[in-house]
Amino acid sequence: MTVQLAPEVRGLLLPGTLDWLDEPPLSPYIGGTWRTPRSDTVIDVVDPGTGQTLTTYAASSAEDVADAVAAARTAFDDGRWSELDPEAREERLRHLADLLEADAGTIAQVEALDTGKPLAEARLDIAEAVAVLRYYAGWATKAEGSVIPAPRCFLATATREPIGVCAAITPWNYPLPILMYKLAPALAFGNTFVAKPSEQTVLSTAYLTELCAAAGIPDGVVNVVPGAGATGAALAASPGIDKIAFTGSTRTGQAVMRAAAGTLTRVSLELGGKSPQLVFADADIPAAVDGVMAGIWTNTGQVCVAGSRLLVDRRLHDEFVTELLDRTRDLVIGHGLDPATTLGPLISRDQRDRVTALVERAAADGADVRTTAPAPGRDGYFVPPTVVTRVRPGQSIEREEVFGPVLTVLPFDDEDDAVRLANSSPYGLASAVWSTDASRVHRVSRRLRAGTVWVNTYGVFHPTLPFGGVKASGFGRELGSAAVEHYTELKTTVIGL
Ligand code: ADP
């Protein structure tokens, strides 16, 4: 179905983007064909920058999910991918990366339209997806096994084998990179795949699916079931999958884990966060202000690693907040496709209302809420950048993941106080330490309960760096060599000599 575009949005799109949007393939992709979904649940594709419905699609049903899993199983069992020479898998994945890179301009526009994120950020998403794909393409030939010093009357080896059918359920904030953290290692090691993108952002996954076919990845190796929670629940409970990787909210992650328990499916969960940024009095303050800005305004705060809790030495508090608010005035709020925009809308009306309600409740509870610009008076889902001071530790705005452009600020008195406040969150995804004292940096980093500690920098992602959380932020590490454990199984072979 053709996408309906507001004239001002149409005017911002490249011819290639308009061509693709003429008929985006928004149906289940199973065994190499786009199928007519067997469900009448209709989902809107919405432009968050205007609130306009762009098009609709039918959610994949439980039967569609079962078909997709069966197609992935057949493709795995017959060895069309798992038994290819590793170099051949590497070559196809590199080809896919080249195709993705060649179409980056178009896909970035599609992503900016669908997610609302500024075009420059969408371009970074595509570049990251390409880099992750190339990194894991190289792993196809490098997952070595070992010879084990068993008793000498045996020759014993442990070799890395693919697991089988891997499933992924992904969120709307970084549709392509987060999918690629799962898809790229799964394919590199010879697994087959079923993806369920977020119902709110299906376009870029559809684009990538077409490219998988063009790259020569055999039919049935990559299958996609667009849909919402019910589709995800059917996938998580499917007896035909061997592993499920989930990124999303803690509550849904718990549901996925419960469903997977029924079939003993392996699970990895990358969940919410409420990541602290600790600014000590000896920090390079301009750099810390930059880092705090990047940590909370990027993707309008809809980032699992958003640095949404600023903890700052009491002596610096007022000066730091003033400087931050001054700098925040430079942000340009607008439609993601407008090249001037640096802060886009939130993903949906519901998300905007949820964020607004949390901020209003904080104000009613006595916090000091400051914004630097009114949200544009348009129909998109805009929320102004918001800094909340005079919060009480444990107050909802300080404890809950907001997933919007909202920063809470708490002063601390000394290092112990800073670490105590940082670790008081139920989450443990990321954190940052801003200090020029090398001993302090090491002391504090060691004590922070988080999957990642950034020191004098923020939000650094790279294909080589393992990423994931502790506590309510989940478990399992994506990216880097850590993914080898998740997407391969060790086979022990013992030969009597
Ligand atoms: P958010 O609130 O950030 O959208 P969710 O955790 O609800 O996060 O969504 C993340 C992904 O999980 C999406 O693809 C969504 O469709 C999917 N999902 C939602 N509910 C379920 C469920 N019960 N089982 C499996 N997947 C689900």
Short mmCIF file of C-alpha atoms and ligand atoms in Angstrom, two decimals:
data_model
loop_
_atom_site.label_atom_id
_atom_site.label_comp_id
_atom_site.label_asym_id
_atom_site.label_seq_id
_atom_site.Cartn_x
_atom_site.Cartn_y
_atom_site.Cartn_z
CA MET A 1 0.00 0.00 0.00
CA THR A 2 1.36 3.45 -0.91
CA VAL A 3 2.51 5.61 1.96
CA GLN A 4 0.55 8.86 2.49
CA LEU A 5 2.91 11.76 3.02
CA ALA A 6 2.27 15.32 4.17
CA PRO A 7 3.43 17.69 1.39
CA GLU A 8 6.14 19.26 3.58
CA VAL A 9 7.49 15.78 4.39
CA ARG A 10 7.33 14.58 0.78
CA GLY A 11 9.41 17.61 -0.21
CA LEU A 12 12.25 16.44 2.06
CA LEU A 13 12.53 12.94 0.59
CA LEU A 14 14.97 11.70 -2.04
CA PRO A 15 13.52 10.15 -5.24
CA GLY A 16 14.83 6.71 -4.18
CA THR A 17 13.05 6.97 -0.83
CA LEU A 18 9.80 8.02 -2.52
CA ASP A 19 10.08 5.06 -4.91
CA TRP A 20 10.55 2.60 -2.08
CA LEU A 21 7.73 4.13 -0.06
CA ASP A 22 5.45 3.66 -3.06
CA GLU A 23 4.94 0.05 -2.03
CA PRO A 24 6.89 -1.02 1.06
CA PRO A 25 6.66 -4.79 1.63
CA LEU A 26 4.96 -4.94 5.02
CA SER A 27 3.96 -8.56 5.31
CA PRO A 28 5.46 -11.70 6.75
CA TYR A 29 8.58 -12.83 4.88
CA ILE A 30 8.68 -16.59 5.12
CA GLY A 31 10.84 -19.06 3.24
CA GLY A 32 11.83 -16.40 0.71
CA THR A 33 8.39 -15.04 -0.15
CA TRP A 34 6.25 -12.17 1.09
CA ARG A 35 3.10 -13.86 2.36
CA THR A 36 -0.39 -12.52 2.83
CA PRO A 37 -0.75 -12.37 6.62
CA ARG A 38 -3.39 -14.64 8.13
CA SER A 39 -4.76 -12.07 10.54
CA ASP A 40 -7.06 -9.08 10.42
CA THR A 41 -5.33 -7.12 13.17
CA VAL A 42 -4.39 -3.86 11.47
CA ILE A 43 -1.48 -1.76 12.72
CA ASP A 44 -0.81 1.85 11.73
CA VAL A 45 2.57 3.08 10.57
CA VAL A 46 2.73 6.63 11.95
CA ASP A 47 5.04 9.58 11.29
CA PRO A 48 5.81 10.73 14.86
CA GLY A 49 6.85 14.16 13.52
CA THR A 50 3.34 14.93 12.21
CA GLY A 51 1.14 12.33 13.91
CA GLN A 52 -0.04 11.30 10.43
CA THR A 53 -0.80 7.67 9.61
CA LEU A 54 1.49 6.80 6.71
CA THR A 55 0.09 3.38 5.92
CA THR A 56 -1.21 0.25 7.65
CA TYR A 57 -0.29 -3.41 7.68
CA ALA A 58 -1.75 -6.62 9.10
CA ALA A 59 0.00 -8.14 12.10
CA SER A 60 1.49 -11.61 11.64
CA SER A 61 -0.68 -14.21 13.35
CA ALA A 62 0.40 -17.17 15.46
CA GLU A 63 0.08 -19.32 12.30
CA ASP A 64 2.37 -16.96 10.40
CA VAL A 65 4.88 -17.23 13.24
CA ALA A 66 4.65 -21.03 13.17
CA ASP A 67 5.23 -21.01 9.39
CA ALA A 68 8.21 -18.68 9.76
CA VAL A 69 9.77 -20.88 12.43
CA ALA A 70 9.11 -24.00 10.31
CA ALA A 71 10.77 -22.36 7.29
CA ALA A 72 13.78 -21.43 9.41
CA ARG A 73 13.96 -24.98 10.76
CA THR A 74 13.86 -26.52 7.29
CA ALA A 75 16.55 -24.11 6.11
CA PHE A 76 18.69 -25.00 9.10
CA ASP A 77 18.23 -28.76 8.88
CA ASP A 78 18.98 -29.07 5.19
CA GLY A 79 22.30 -27.26 5.64
CA ARG A 80 21.76 -24.65 2.91
CA TRP A 81 23.37 -22.11 5.24
CA SER A 82 24.78 -23.99 8.24
CA GLU A 83 26.86 -26.27 6.02
CA LEU A 84 28.17 -23.63 3.66
CA ASP A 85 31.89 -23.05 3.94
CA PRO A 86 32.43 -20.27 6.48
CA GLU A 87 34.10 -18.15 3.78
CA ALA A 88 30.93 -18.37 1.72
CA ARG A 89 28.83 -17.11 4.62
CA GLU A 90 31.34 -14.34 5.20
CA GLU A 91 31.17 -13.33 1.55
CA ARG A 92 27.35 -13.12 1.52
CA LEU A 93 27.30 -11.12 4.75
CA ARG A 94 29.89 -8.72 3.35
CA HIS A 95 27.76 -8.41 0.22
CA LEU A 96 24.76 -7.58 2.41
CA ALA A 97 26.83 -4.94 4.23
CA ASP A 98 27.83 -3.40 0.87
CA LEU A 99 24.18 -3.27 -0.27
CA LEU A 100 23.12 -1.69 3.01
CA GLU A 101 25.89 0.87 2.74
CA ALA A 102 25.02 1.66 -0.87
CA ASP A 103 21.40 2.35 0.10
CA ALA A 104 22.26 4.15 3.35
CA GLY A 105 20.85 7.49 2.18
CA THR A 106 17.46 5.99 1.41
CA ILE A 107 17.28 3.77 4.48
CA ALA A 108 18.29 6.65 6.75
CA GLN A 109 15.40 8.71 5.38
CA VAL A 110 12.99 5.83 5.83
CA GLU A 111 14.21 5.42 9.41
CA ALA A 112 14.00 9.14 10.22
CA LEU A 113 10.44 9.18 8.88
CA ASP A 114 9.38 6.09 10.83
CA THR A 115 11.13 6.71 14.17
CA GLY A 116 11.17 10.53 14.18
CA LYS A 117 14.90 10.61 14.90
CA PRO A 118 17.02 13.35 13.30
CA LEU A 119 18.39 12.30 9.92
CA ALA A 120 21.99 12.61 11.13
CA GLU A 121 21.27 10.09 13.89
CA ALA A 122 19.49 7.77 11.44
CA ARG A 123 22.61 7.83 9.24
CA LEU A 124 24.70 6.79 12.24
CA ASP A 125 22.29 3.90 12.83
CA ILE A 126 22.81 2.58 9.33
CA ALA A 127 26.59 3.02 9.58
CA GLU A 128 26.55 1.10 12.86
CA ALA A 129 24.48 -1.72 11.37
CA VAL A 130 26.96 -1.98 8.48
CA ALA A 131 29.94 -2.03 10.86
CA VAL A 132 28.39 -4.74 13.06
CA LEU A 133 27.60 -6.83 10.00
CA ARG A 134 31.17 -6.56 8.69
CA TYR A 135 32.61 -7.36 12.11
CA TYR A 136 30.60 -10.58 12.45
CA ALA A 137 31.13 -11.51 8.81
CA GLY A 138 34.79 -11.84 9.83
CA TRP A 139 33.87 -14.09 12.75
CA ALA A 140 32.41 -16.72 10.39
CA THR A 141 35.95 -18.00 9.79
CA LYS A 142 37.29 -17.41 13.29
CA ALA A 143 35.11 -19.37 15.71
CA GLU A 144 37.81 -21.90 16.48
CA GLY A 145 37.38 -24.87 18.76
CA SER A 146 39.99 -26.58 20.89
CA VAL A 147 41.78 -29.86 21.46
CA ILE A 148 41.25 -30.93 25.05
CA PRO A 149 43.94 -32.60 27.21
CA ALA A 150 41.74 -35.59 28.05
CA PRO A 151 43.41 -38.93 28.97
CA ARG A 152 45.95 -39.86 26.24
CA CYS A 153 44.00 -42.86 25.05
CA PHE A 154 41.51 -40.36 23.53
CA LEU A 155 41.63 -37.47 21.12
CA ALA A 156 39.02 -35.00 22.40
CA THR A 157 37.92 -31.81 20.69
CA ALA A 158 35.39 -29.10 21.42
CA THR A 159 34.06 -27.45 18.26
CA ARG A 160 31.70 -24.52 17.79
CA GLU A 161 28.46 -25.43 16.08
CA PRO A 162 25.46 -23.27 15.22
CA ILE A 163 22.55 -23.52 17.65
CA GLY A 164 19.74 -23.79 15.12
CA VAL A 165 16.81 -21.37 14.77
CA CYS A 166 17.45 -18.04 16.49
CA ALA A 167 14.65 -15.56 17.11
CA ALA A 168 14.83 -11.84 17.84
CA ILE A 169 12.29 -9.40 19.23
CA THR A 170 13.44 -5.82 18.84
CA PRO A 171 12.33 -2.34 19.95
CA TRP A 172 11.60 0.90 18.09
CA ASN A 173 14.41 3.15 19.25
CA TYR A 174 17.28 1.66 17.20
CA PRO A 175 15.53 -0.72 14.82
CA LEU A 176 18.43 -1.68 12.57
CA PRO A 177 21.44 -1.66 14.92
CA ILE A 178 19.65 -3.68 17.60
CA LEU A 179 18.41 -6.18 15.03
CA MET A 180 21.93 -6.43 13.61
CA TYR A 181 23.46 -7.18 17.07
CA LYS A 182 21.44 -10.41 16.86
CA LEU A 183 21.13 -11.19 13.15
CA ALA A 184 24.79 -10.73 12.22
CA PRO A 185 26.34 -13.16 14.74
CA ALA A 186 23.47 -15.62 14.27
CA LEU A 187 24.05 -15.78 10.52
CA ALA A 188 27.84 -15.68 10.73
CA PHE A 189 27.89 -18.88 12.78
CA GLY A 190 25.41 -20.69 10.50
CA ASN A 191 22.10 -20.28 12.33
CA THR A 192 18.79 -19.41 10.68
CA PHE A 193 16.64 -16.56 11.92
CA VAL A 194 13.15 -15.24 12.64
CA ALA A 195 12.84 -11.53 13.43
CA LYS A 196 9.94 -9.66 14.95
CA PRO A 197 10.54 -5.93 14.70
CA SER A 198 8.66 -3.48 16.89
CA GLU A 199 5.17 -2.87 15.52
CA GLN A 200 5.96 0.86 15.56
CA THR A 201 9.00 0.67 13.28
CA VAL A 202 8.69 -2.03 10.64
CA LEU A 203 9.94 -0.13 7.61
CA SER A 204 13.73 -0.45 7.88
CA THR A 205 13.49 -4.15 8.76
CA ALA A 206 11.41 -4.68 5.60
CA TYR A 207 14.09 -2.85 3.61
CA LEU A 208 16.85 -5.00 5.10
CA THR A 209 14.87 -8.15 4.37
CA GLU A 210 14.77 -7.30 0.68
CA LEU A 211 18.53 -6.75 0.76
CA CYS A 212 19.12 -10.16 2.40
CA ALA A 213 17.54 -11.81 -0.63
CA ALA A 214 19.56 -9.60 -2.99
CA ALA A 215 22.77 -10.53 -1.15
CA GLY A 216 22.23 -14.23 -1.91
CA ILE A 217 21.27 -15.32 1.58
CA PRO A 218 19.25 -18.45 0.80
CA ASP A 219 15.47 -18.50 1.16
CA GLY A 220 14.30 -19.50 4.61
CA VAL A 221 17.48 -18.36 6.38
CA VAL A 222 16.04 -14.96 7.32
CA ASN A 223 12.31 -14.77 8.07
CA VAL A 224 10.40 -11.76 9.37
CA VAL A 225 7.05 -11.53 11.15
CA PRO A 226 5.94 -7.92 11.59
CA GLY A 227 3.46 -7.51 14.40
CA ALA A 228 2.90 -6.36 17.97
CA GLY A 229 2.94 -8.04 21.38
CA ALA A 230 0.79 -11.01 20.39
CA THR A 231 3.13 -11.84 17.51
CA GLY A 232 6.12 -11.53 19.85
CA ALA A 233 4.44 -13.72 22.46
CA ALA A 234 3.77 -16.41 19.85
CA LEU A 235 7.42 -16.31 18.77
CA ALA A 236 8.77 -16.44 22.34
CA ALA A 237 6.59 -19.46 23.14
CA SER A 238 7.37 -21.31 19.91
CA PRO A 239 8.73 -24.80 20.53
CA GLY A 240 10.62 -24.59 17.23
CA ILE A 241 13.17 -21.95 18.23
CA ASP A 242 16.48 -22.70 19.94
CA LYS A 243 17.36 -19.21 21.16
CA ILE A 244 15.60 -15.90 21.61
CA ALA A 245 17.30 -12.53 21.96
CA PHE A 246 15.10 -9.75 23.26
CA THR A 247 15.64 -6.03 23.62
CA GLY A 248 12.88 -3.97 25.20
CA SER A 249 11.25 -3.18 28.51
CA THR A 250 11.97 -5.14 31.68
CA ARG A 251 8.33 -6.19 32.00
CA THR A 252 8.13 -7.62 28.49
CA GLY A 253 11.55 -9.24 28.97
CA GLN A 254 10.14 -11.09 31.97
CA ALA A 255 7.19 -12.28 29.84
CA VAL A 256 9.59 -13.49 27.13
CA MET A 257 11.65 -15.37 29.70
CA ARG A 258 8.55 -17.00 31.18
CA ALA A 259 7.39 -18.08 27.71
CA ALA A 260 10.85 -19.41 26.83
CA ALA A 261 10.97 -21.43 30.07
CA GLY A 262 8.14 -23.59 28.71
CA THR A 263 10.33 -24.84 25.88
CA LEU A 264 13.75 -24.47 27.53
CA THR A 265 14.72 -21.94 24.88
CA ARG A 266 17.96 -20.05 25.55
CA VAL A 267 17.29 -16.39 26.34
CA SER A 268 19.32 -13.20 26.33
CA LEU A 269 17.68 -10.00 27.52
CA GLU A 270 18.78 -6.42 27.07
CA LEU A 271 16.27 -4.41 29.08
CA GLY A 272 15.72 -0.98 30.52
CA GLY A 273 18.11 1.38 32.20
CA LYS A 274 18.35 4.45 34.38
CA SER A 275 22.01 5.12 33.90
CA PRO A 276 23.86 7.50 36.23
CA GLN A 277 26.45 10.03 35.14
CA LEU A 278 28.73 10.89 38.09
CA VAL A 279 30.38 14.29 37.80
CA PHE A 280 33.14 14.89 40.36
CA ALA A 281 34.54 18.28 41.31
CA ASP A 282 37.85 17.44 39.58
CA ALA A 283 36.15 16.71 36.22
CA ASP A 284 36.83 18.56 32.97
CA ILE A 285 33.53 20.43 33.25
CA PRO A 286 32.98 21.47 29.59
CA ALA A 287 33.62 17.86 28.52
CA ALA A 288 31.25 16.61 31.21
CA VAL A 289 28.52 19.01 30.06
CA ASP A 290 28.99 17.72 26.49
CA GLY A 291 28.80 14.12 27.72
CA VAL A 292 25.68 14.73 29.79
CA MET A 293 24.02 16.46 26.81
CA ALA A 294 24.86 13.56 24.47
CA GLY A 295 23.77 11.06 27.11
CA ILE A 296 20.28 12.42 27.54
CA TRP A 297 19.24 14.30 24.38
CA THR A 298 20.41 11.73 21.81
CA ASN A 299 17.37 10.08 20.17
CA THR A 300 15.26 12.36 22.41
CA GLY A 301 16.22 10.28 25.42
CA GLN A 302 14.68 7.12 23.96
CA VAL A 303 17.84 5.16 24.53
CA CYS A 304 18.26 2.20 26.86
CA VAL A 305 21.65 3.62 27.93
CA ALA A 306 20.33 7.20 28.27
CA GLY A 307 22.36 8.94 30.99
CA SER A 308 19.14 10.01 32.62
CA ARG A 309 20.38 10.47 36.21
CA LEU A 310 22.96 13.20 36.69
CA LEU A 311 24.77 12.86 40.03
CA VAL A 312 26.96 15.87 40.62
CA ASP A 313 29.23 17.08 43.40
CA ARG A 314 27.12 19.41 45.55
CA ARG A 315 29.69 22.22 45.15
CA LEU A 316 29.23 22.16 41.37
CA HIS A 317 25.50 21.57 41.25
CA ASP A 318 24.12 25.06 40.52
CA GLU A 319 26.84 26.08 38.09
CA PHE A 320 26.61 22.77 36.21
CA VAL A 321 22.83 22.90 35.88
CA THR A 322 22.97 26.52 34.63
CA GLU A 323 25.58 25.64 32.03
CA LEU A 324 23.59 22.59 30.92
CA LEU A 325 20.38 24.60 30.51
CA ASP A 326 22.26 27.28 28.54
CA ARG A 327 23.68 24.70 26.16
CA THR A 328 20.33 22.95 25.85
CA ARG A 329 18.87 26.14 24.36
CA ASP A 330 20.89 25.37 21.22
CA LEU A 331 18.82 22.27 20.44
CA VAL A 332 16.53 22.54 17.43
CA ILE A 333 13.29 20.64 17.96
CA GLY A 334 11.58 19.49 14.80
CA HIS A 335 10.73 16.80 12.28
CA GLY A 336 13.45 14.18 11.92
CA LEU A 337 13.75 14.73 8.18
CA ASP A 338 14.38 18.46 8.53
CA PRO A 339 18.18 18.77 8.25
CA ALA A 340 18.20 21.48 10.96
CA THR A 341 16.59 19.23 13.59
CA THR A 342 18.71 18.02 16.50
CA LEU A 343 15.88 16.84 18.78
CA GLY A 344 13.04 14.88 17.22
CA PRO A 345 9.63 13.81 18.55
CA LEU A 346 8.93 10.80 20.72
CA ILE A 347 7.78 7.66 18.97
CA SER A 348 4.07 7.82 19.75
CA ARG A 349 1.25 9.72 21.38
CA ASP A 350 1.21 7.16 24.22
CA GLN A 351 4.89 7.64 24.88
CA ARG A 352 4.55 11.43 24.86
CA ASP A 353 1.63 11.26 27.30
CA ARG A 354 3.50 8.86 29.58
CA VAL A 355 6.59 11.06 29.70
CA THR A 356 4.53 14.21 30.23
CA ALA A 357 2.58 12.55 33.06
CA LEU A 358 5.79 11.47 34.81
CA VAL A 359 7.16 15.03 34.62
CA GLU A 360 3.90 16.53 35.88
CA ARG A 361 3.86 14.12 38.79
CA ALA A 362 7.44 15.06 39.69
CA ALA A 363 6.46 18.74 39.70
CA ALA A 364 3.42 17.99 41.86
CA ASP A 365 5.72 16.12 44.26
CA GLY A 366 7.85 19.24 44.71
CA ALA A 367 10.62 18.78 42.16
CA ASP A 368 11.86 21.78 40.19
CA VAL A 369 11.09 21.17 36.48
CA ARG A 370 12.88 23.31 33.91
CA THR A 371 12.58 23.27 30.14
CA THR A 372 14.44 25.48 27.72
CA ALA A 373 11.99 25.62 24.85
CA PRO A 374 8.33 24.97 24.35
CA ALA A 375 7.52 21.90 22.27
CA PRO A 376 6.62 22.97 18.71
CA GLY A 377 2.92 23.66 18.38
CA ARG A 378 2.49 20.94 15.76
CA ASP A 379 0.75 17.61 15.75
CA GLY A 380 3.91 15.53 16.21
CA TYR A 381 4.75 13.89 19.53
CA PHE A 382 7.14 16.53 20.83
CA VAL A 383 8.36 16.92 24.40
CA PRO A 384 10.80 19.72 25.26
CA PRO A 385 14.18 18.90 26.83
CA THR A 386 13.53 18.85 30.56
CA VAL A 387 15.87 19.08 33.55
CA VAL A 388 14.43 18.10 36.93
CA THR A 389 16.24 19.24 40.07
CA ARG A 390 15.35 19.02 43.76
CA VAL A 391 14.25 15.41 43.30
CA ARG A 392 14.17 12.98 46.18
CA PRO A 393 16.10 9.74 45.72
CA GLY A 394 13.59 7.00 44.96
CA GLN A 395 10.90 9.41 43.67
CA SER A 396 9.25 7.94 40.54
CA ILE A 397 10.97 10.33 38.11
CA GLU A 398 14.33 9.38 39.64
CA ARG A 399 13.65 5.64 39.74
CA GLU A 400 11.59 4.76 36.65
CA GLU A 401 12.95 4.61 33.15
CA VAL A 402 11.32 7.65 31.47
CA PHE A 403 12.47 7.01 27.88
CA GLY A 404 12.20 10.65 26.95
CA PRO A 405 14.28 13.88 27.09
CA VAL A 406 14.14 14.15 30.87
CA LEU A 407 17.22 14.42 33.09
CA THR A 408 17.05 14.24 36.87
CA VAL A 409 19.81 15.85 38.93
CA LEU A 410 20.90 14.86 42.43
CA PRO A 411 23.82 16.35 44.36
CA PHE A 412 26.26 14.12 46.26
CA ASP A 413 28.58 14.90 49.15
CA ASP A 414 31.49 12.53 48.59
CA GLU A 415 32.61 9.50 46.63
CA ASP A 416 30.77 6.98 48.83
CA ASP A 417 27.57 8.99 48.54
CA ALA A 418 27.94 9.16 44.75
CA VAL A 419 28.42 5.40 44.44
CA ARG A 420 25.55 4.69 46.82
CA LEU A 421 23.16 6.88 44.78
CA ALA A 422 24.41 5.42 41.49
CA ASN A 423 23.82 1.84 42.64
CA SER A 424 20.45 2.58 44.26
CA SER A 425 18.64 2.00 40.93
CA PRO A 426 16.97 -1.32 40.19
CA TYR A 427 18.69 -1.10 36.77
CA GLY A 428 22.33 -1.65 35.89
CA LEU A 429 22.89 -1.06 32.19
CA ALA A 430 25.42 1.76 31.82
CA SER A 431 27.07 4.50 33.86
CA ALA A 432 29.67 7.21 33.49
CA VAL A 433 32.38 8.71 35.66
CA TRP A 434 33.64 12.22 34.96
CA SER A 435 36.90 12.86 36.83
CA THR A 436 40.53 13.66 36.04
CA ASP A 437 41.79 11.76 39.09
CA ALA A 438 43.01 8.40 37.76
CA SER A 439 42.77 6.66 41.13
CA ARG A 440 39.24 7.87 41.67
CA VAL A 441 38.25 6.75 38.19
CA HIS A 442 39.43 3.20 38.92
CA ARG A 443 37.98 3.09 42.43
CA VAL A 444 34.55 4.27 41.34
CA SER A 445 34.39 2.23 38.12
CA ARG A 446 35.04 -0.93 40.10
CA ARG A 447 32.20 -0.20 42.50
CA LEU A 448 29.51 0.68 39.94
CA ARG A 449 27.01 -2.10 39.30
CA ALA A 450 26.49 -1.70 35.56
CA GLY A 451 27.27 -3.61 32.38
CA THR A 452 29.27 -0.66 31.02
CA VAL A 453 31.19 2.15 32.68
CA TRP A 454 32.21 5.01 30.42
CA VAL A 455 34.93 7.26 31.81
CA ASN A 456 35.19 10.83 30.55
CA THR A 457 33.08 9.87 27.55
CA TYR A 458 29.53 8.65 27.00
CA GLY A 459 27.56 6.32 24.77
CA VAL A 460 30.48 4.71 22.96
CA PHE A 461 29.27 1.68 21.03
CA HIS A 462 31.50 -0.37 18.78
CA PRO A 463 31.17 -3.85 17.27
CA THR A 464 34.11 -5.01 19.40
CA LEU A 465 32.67 -3.89 22.77
CA PRO A 466 30.45 -6.35 24.68
CA PHE A 467 27.20 -4.70 25.70
CA GLY A 468 24.48 -5.68 28.16
CA GLY A 469 23.22 -5.19 31.68
CA VAL A 470 22.97 -6.47 35.22
CA LYS A 471 20.04 -6.44 37.66
CA ALA A 472 16.74 -5.34 36.02
CA SER A 473 18.65 -4.41 32.85
CA GLY A 474 18.88 -8.08 31.90
CA PHE A 475 21.70 -10.50 31.18
CA GLY A 476 23.78 -11.76 28.31
CA ARG A 477 26.22 -9.66 26.32
CA GLU A 478 25.79 -8.66 22.70
CA LEU A 479 28.56 -7.44 20.39
CA GLY A 480 32.22 -8.38 20.52
CA SER A 481 33.44 -11.92 21.05
CA ALA A 482 30.78 -12.35 23.77
CA ALA A 483 28.24 -13.17 21.05
CA VAL A 484 30.10 -16.36 20.16
CA GLU A 485 28.74 -17.92 23.36
CA HIS A 486 25.19 -16.94 22.48
CA TYR A 487 25.08 -18.09 18.88
CA THR A 488 27.14 -21.28 18.99
CA GLU A 489 27.07 -24.47 20.99
CA LEU A 490 30.16 -26.45 21.99
CA LYS A 491 30.27 -29.99 20.60
CA THR A 492 32.60 -32.40 22.39
CA THR A 493 33.96 -35.21 20.24
CA VAL A 494 35.97 -38.01 21.87
CA ILE A 495 37.89 -40.43 19.66
CA GLY A 496 39.23 -43.63 21.23
CA LEU A 497 42.80 -44.13 20.08
P1 ADP B 1 8.51 -0.63 24.70
O1 ADP B 1 7.62 -0.33 25.87
O2 ADP B 1 9.84 -0.01 24.76
O3 ADP B 1 7.82 -0.61 23.36
P2 ADP B 1 8.28 -3.46 24.82
O4 ADP B 1 9.11 -4.27 25.71
O5 ADP B 1 6.81 -3.43 25.04
O6 ADP B 1 8.97 -2.08 24.90
O7 ADP B 1 8.51 -3.83 23.29
C1 ADP B 1 9.69 -4.37 22.79
C2 ADP B 1 9.33 -5.45 21.80
O8 ADP B 1 8.62 -6.49 22.48
C3 ADP B 1 8.44 -4.99 20.67
O9 ADP B 1 8.84 -5.64 19.48
C4 ADP B 1 7.07 -5.49 21.11
O10 ADP B 1 6.17 -5.72 20.05
C5 ADP B 1 7.43 -6.79 21.77
N1 ADP B 1 6.44 -7.31 22.71
C6 ADP B 1 5.49 -6.63 23.40
N2 ADP B 1 4.80 -7.47 24.21
C7 ADP B 1 5.33 -8.71 24.04
C8 ADP B 1 5.09 -10.00 24.62
N3 ADP B 1 4.16 -10.19 25.53
N4 ADP B 1 5.85 -11.04 24.22
C9 ADP B 1 6.84 -10.86 23.31
N5 ADP B 1 7.12 -9.67 22.73
C10 ADP B 1 6.39 -8.60 23.08
#
